[in-house]
Coordinates of C-alpha atoms in Angstrom, one line a residue:
M2 CA 0.1 0.1 -0.1
S3 CA 1.3 3.3 -0.9
A4 CA 0.5 6.3 1.2
G5 CA -0.9 7.9 -1.9
D6 CA -3.6 5.2 -2.2
W7 CA -4.5 5.7 1.7
K8 CA -4.8 9.7 1.0
E9 CA -7.0 9.3 -2.1
M10 CA -9.0 7.0 -0.1
Y11 CA -9.2 9.2 3.2
L12 CA -10.3 12.0 0.8
A13 CA -13.0 10.1 -0.9
A14 CA -14.5 9.1 2.7
Q15 CA -14.4 12.8 3.5
N16 CA -16.1 14.0 0.2
G17 CA -18.7 11.3 0.1
N18 CA -17.1 9.3 -3.1
I19 CA -18.1 5.6 -2.2
E20 CA -17.0 4.0 -5.6
L21 CA -13.3 5.4 -5.0
V22 CA -13.5 4.3 -1.1
R23 CA -14.6 0.8 -2.4
Y24 CA -12.1 0.6 -5.3
H25 CA -9.3 1.3 -2.4
I26 CA -10.5 -1.1 -0.1
E27 CA -11.0 -3.9 -2.6
N28 CA -7.1 -3.0 -3.5
D29 CA -6.2 -3.8 -0.1
V30 CA -5.8 -0.5 1.4
N31 CA -5.9 -0.4 5.2
P32 CA -8.9 1.3 6.5
N33 CA -7.2 1.5 10.2
Y34 CA -4.1 3.2 9.0
Q35 CA -3.5 6.7 9.9
H36 CA -0.9 8.6 7.7
P37 CA 1.5 10.6 9.6
E38 CA 0.6 13.8 8.0
I39 CA -3.2 13.6 8.6
L40 CA -3.4 11.5 12.0
A41 CA -7.3 10.7 11.2
T42 CA -9.3 7.7 10.1
P43 CA -11.3 7.5 7.0
L44 CA -14.0 6.1 9.1
V45 CA -14.2 9.3 11.4
A46 CA -13.8 11.4 8.5
A47 CA -16.8 9.9 6.9
I48 CA -19.0 10.3 10.2
A49 CA -17.9 14.0 10.6
A50 CA -18.7 14.5 6.9
G51 CA -22.3 13.0 7.2
H52 CA -21.6 10.1 4.8
T53 CA -23.2 7.3 6.7
K54 CA -23.4 5.1 3.8
I55 CA -19.4 5.1 3.6
A56 CA -18.8 4.9 7.4
L57 CA -21.0 1.5 7.4
Y58 CA -19.1 0.2 4.2
L59 CA -16.0 0.9 6.2
L60 CA -17.1 -0.8 9.2
E61 CA -18.3 -3.8 7.1
H62 CA -14.7 -3.9 5.4
K63 CA -12.7 -4.3 8.8
A64 CA -12.6 -0.5 9.8
D65 CA -12.1 -0.7 13.6
P66 CA -15.0 1.3 15.4
F67 CA -12.9 1.5 18.7
L68 CA -9.7 2.8 16.8
K69 CA -9.2 6.6 18.0
S70 CA -8.7 9.1 15.5
F71 CA -5.7 10.9 16.5
F72 CA -6.6 14.4 15.1
D73 CA -10.4 14.1 15.8
D74 CA -9.6 12.6 19.5
M75 CA -12.6 10.3 19.0
N76 CA -13.3 6.7 17.8
C77 CA -16.2 5.9 15.7
I78 CA -18.8 5.5 18.5
E79 CA -17.7 8.9 20.0
A80 CA -17.9 10.7 16.5
A81 CA -21.3 9.1 15.8
R82 CA -22.7 10.3 19.2
H83 CA -20.8 13.8 18.7
Y84 CA -22.6 14.2 15.3
N85 CA -25.8 12.4 16.1
N86 CA -25.6 9.8 13.8
N87 CA -28.2 7.1 15.1
A88 CA -27.4 4.8 12.0
I89 CA -24.0 4.3 12.9
I90 CA -24.3 4.1 16.9
A91 CA -27.1 1.2 16.1

């Protein structure tokens, strides 16, 4: 995995591009990696941006819901509570 692939996936999660997220997951980009320049998870980024479908997809594909996103200082559950995303909490 190259960091560029992860960065592209992270931005896709943040911007709502599920097809690009799916492409990178299918090509073995690790959804739990946190690039040293960004220090955040694609999962929390998707939740923060309101992209529930992407967050659920990441969870279905081995994103760790308990992994704390360093930059955001919260994990998936904390982010879902903070952004009032009941679909993720459920």
